[in-house]
C-alpha positions as YAML, in Angstrom:
chain: A
units: angstrom
residues:
- id: 1
  name: UNK
  ca: [0.07, 0.02, -0.34]
- id: 2
  name: UNK
  ca: [2.49, 2.39, 1.07]
- id: 3
  name: UNK
  ca: [4.19, 2.01, -2.54]
- id: 4
  name: UNK
  ca: [1.07, 3.88, -4.05]
- id: 5
  name: UNK
  ca: [0.89, 6.56, -1.78]
- id: 6
  name: UNK
  ca: [2.09, 9.80, -3.79]
- id: 7
  name: UNK
  ca: [3.33, 13.41, -2.26]
- id: 8
  name: UNK
  ca: [-0.50, 15.03, -2.11]
- id: 9
  name: UNK
  ca: [-1.81, 11.87, -0.55]
- id: 10
  name: UNK
  ca: [-3.44, 11.77, 2.37]
- id: 11
  name: UNK
  ca: [-3.26, 8.04, 3.82]
- id: 12
  name: UNK
  ca: [-6.34, 7.59, 6.61]
- id: 13
  name: UNK
  ca: [-5.90, 5.51, 9.55]
- id: 14
  name: UNK
  ca: [-7.87, 4.17, 12.47]
- id: 15
  name: UNK
  ca: [-5.57, 3.67, 14.77]
- id: 16
  name: UNK
  ca: [-1.92, 4.21, 15.73]
- id: 17
  name: UNK
  ca: [0.19, 3.17, 13.61]
- id: 18
  name: UNK
  ca: [4.37, 4.07, 13.80]
- id: 19
  name: UNK
  ca: [5.13, 4.64, 9.71]
- id: 20
  name: UNK
  ca: [8.49, 6.15, 10.51]
- id: 21
  name: UNK
  ca: [10.04, 9.16, 8.77]
- id: 22
  name: UNK
  ca: [9.63, 7.69, 5.20]
- id: 23
  name: UNK
  ca: [5.94, 8.99, 5.34]
- id: 24
  name: UNK
  ca: [7.08, 12.31, 5.84]
- id: 25
  name: UNK
  ca: [10.13, 12.22, 3.40]
- id: 26
  name: UNK
  ca: [7.62, 11.79, 0.30]
- id: 27
  name: UNK
  ca: [5.23, 14.47, 1.27]
- id: 28
  name: UNK
  ca: [2.79, 11.89, 2.24]
- id: 29
  name: UNK
  ca: [0.13, 13.61, 5.33]
- id: 30
  name: UNK
  ca: [-0.87, 10.73, 7.95]
- id: 31
  name: UNK
  ca: [-4.13, 10.91, 9.42]
- id: 32
  name: UNK
  ca: [-5.01, 9.16, 12.19]
- id: 33
  name: UNK
  ca: [-8.86, 9.43, 13.37]
- id: 34
  name: UNK
  ca: [-8.91, 7.92, 16.78]
- id: 35
  name: UNK
  ca: [-6.49, 10.32, 18.31]
- id: 36
  name: UNK
  ca: [-6.89, 13.45, 15.91]
- id: 37
  name: UNK
  ca: [-4.36, 13.45, 14.44]
- id: 38
  name: UNK
  ca: [-3.23, 15.42, 11.33]
- id: 39
  name: UNK
  ca: [0.38, 15.46, 10.16]
- id: 40
  name: UNK
  ca: [0.24, 18.11, 7.95]
- id: 41
  name: UNK
  ca: [-0.15, 20.84, 10.68]
- id: 42
  name: UNK
  ca: [2.34, 21.58, 13.14]
- id: 43
  name: UNK
  ca: [0.30, 19.90, 16.05]
- id: 44
  name: UNK
  ca: [0.03, 16.56, 14.36]
- id: 45
  name: UNK
  ca: [3.45, 16.53, 13.61]
- id: 46
  name: UNK
  ca: [4.80, 17.19, 17.31]
- id: 47
  name: UNK
  ca: [1.93, 14.96, 18.38]
- id: 48
  name: UNK
  ca: [2.94, 11.46, 15.62]
- id: 49
  name: UNK
  ca: [6.33, 12.05, 17.16]
- id: 50
  name: UNK
  ca: [5.44, 11.96, 20.71]
- id: 51
  name: UNK
  ca: [3.06, 9.37, 20.12]
- id: 52
  name: UNK
  ca: [5.87, 7.51, 17.65]
- id: 53
  name: UNK
  ca: [8.58, 7.39, 20.10]
- id: 54
  name: UNK
  ca: [5.92, 6.31, 23.43]
- id: 55
  name: UNK
  ca: [5.30, 3.16, 21.15]
- id: 56
  name: UNK
  ca: [8.65, 2.63, 20.45]
- id: 57
  name: UNK
  ca: [9.52, 2.68, 24.00]
- id: 58
  name: UNK
  ca: [6.39, 0.63, 25.20]
- id: 59
  name: UNK
  ca: [7.95, -2.25, 22.48]
- id: 60
  name: UNK
  ca: [11.27, -2.36, 23.60]
- id: 61
  name: UNK
  ca: [10.05, -2.52, 27.42]
- id: 62
  name: UNK
  ca: [7.57, -5.56, 26.53]
- id: 63
  name: UNK
  ca: [10.38, -6.94, 24.13]
- id: 64
  name: UNK
  ca: [12.93, -6.30, 27.90]
- id: 65
  name: UNK
  ca: [10.23, -8.19, 30.60]
- id: 66
  name: UNK
  ca: [9.43, -11.07, 28.30]
- id: 67
  name: UNK
  ca: [13.45, -11.20, 27.51]
- id: 68
  name: UNK
  ca: [13.77, -10.85, 31.63]
- id: 69
  name: UNK
  ca: [10.79, -13.11, 32.10]
- id: 70
  name: UNK
  ca: [12.35, -16.43, 30.15]
- id: 71
  name: UNK
  ca: [15.15, -15.73, 31.61]
- id: 72
  name: UNK
  ca: [14.61, -16.21, 34.86]
- id: 73
  name: UNK
  ca: [11.95, -19.49, 33.67]
- id: 74
  name: UNK
  ca: [15.53, -20.93, 32.91]
- id: 75
  name: UNK
  ca: [17.09, -20.37, 35.69]
- id: 76
  name: UNK
  ca: [14.02, -21.93, 37.83]
- id: 77
  name: UNK
  ca: [14.25, -25.29, 35.35]
- id: 78
  name: UNK
  ca: [10.98, -24.17, 33.77]
- id: 79
  name: UNK
  ca: [10.80, -24.51, 29.78]
- id: 80
  name: UNK
  ca: [9.70, -22.75, 27.86]
- id: 81
  name: UNK
  ca: [7.24, -24.03, 26.10]
- id: 82
  name: UNK
  ca: [5.23, -24.60, 29.23]
- id: 83
  name: UNK
  ca: [4.40, -21.10, 29.04]
- id: 84
  name: UNK
  ca: [3.50, -21.11, 25.20]
- id: 85
  name: UNK
  ca: [0.95, -23.84, 25.96]
- id: 86
  name: UNK
  ca: [-0.15, -21.98, 28.63]
- id: 87
  name: UNK
  ca: [0.73, -24.67, 31.10]
- id: 88
  name: UNK
  ca: [2.84, -23.25, 33.80]
- id: 89
  name: UNK
  ca: [2.86, -21.94, 36.72]
- id: 90
  name: UNK
  ca: [-0.19, -18.87, 37.13]
- id: 91
  name: UNK
  ca: [-2.08, -20.31, 33.65]
- id: 92
  name: UNK
  ca: [-5.42, -20.24, 34.16]
- id: 93
  name: UNK
  ca: [-7.51, -22.91, 35.62]
- id: 94
  name: UNK
  ca: [-11.39, -23.82, 34.45]
- id: 95
  name: UNK
  ca: [-11.66, -20.67, 32.52]
- id: 96
  name: UNK
  ca: [-13.23, -22.52, 29.53]
- id: 97
  name: UNK
  ca: [-9.60, -21.77, 26.81]
...
């Protein structure tokens, strides 16, 4: 889809996504309906930049926490496979899933 966008195009999406500087470099305006962001305005560009940084930070935290959890499980001698199956300690029981 991004390959089809041109300089005067407007991309409209409902959830916030991190598309990076590629759109700006190509002169493409981004409108995020859910957060009322329009990168055609200075305020929209600022908000997009802030939200992009926060989304990247959140992703890095999730990756770090997952890595720490797997490392702790290995230290306790638990196999990572049981966590993927949902059969490790703390897994929900009797929830029907």
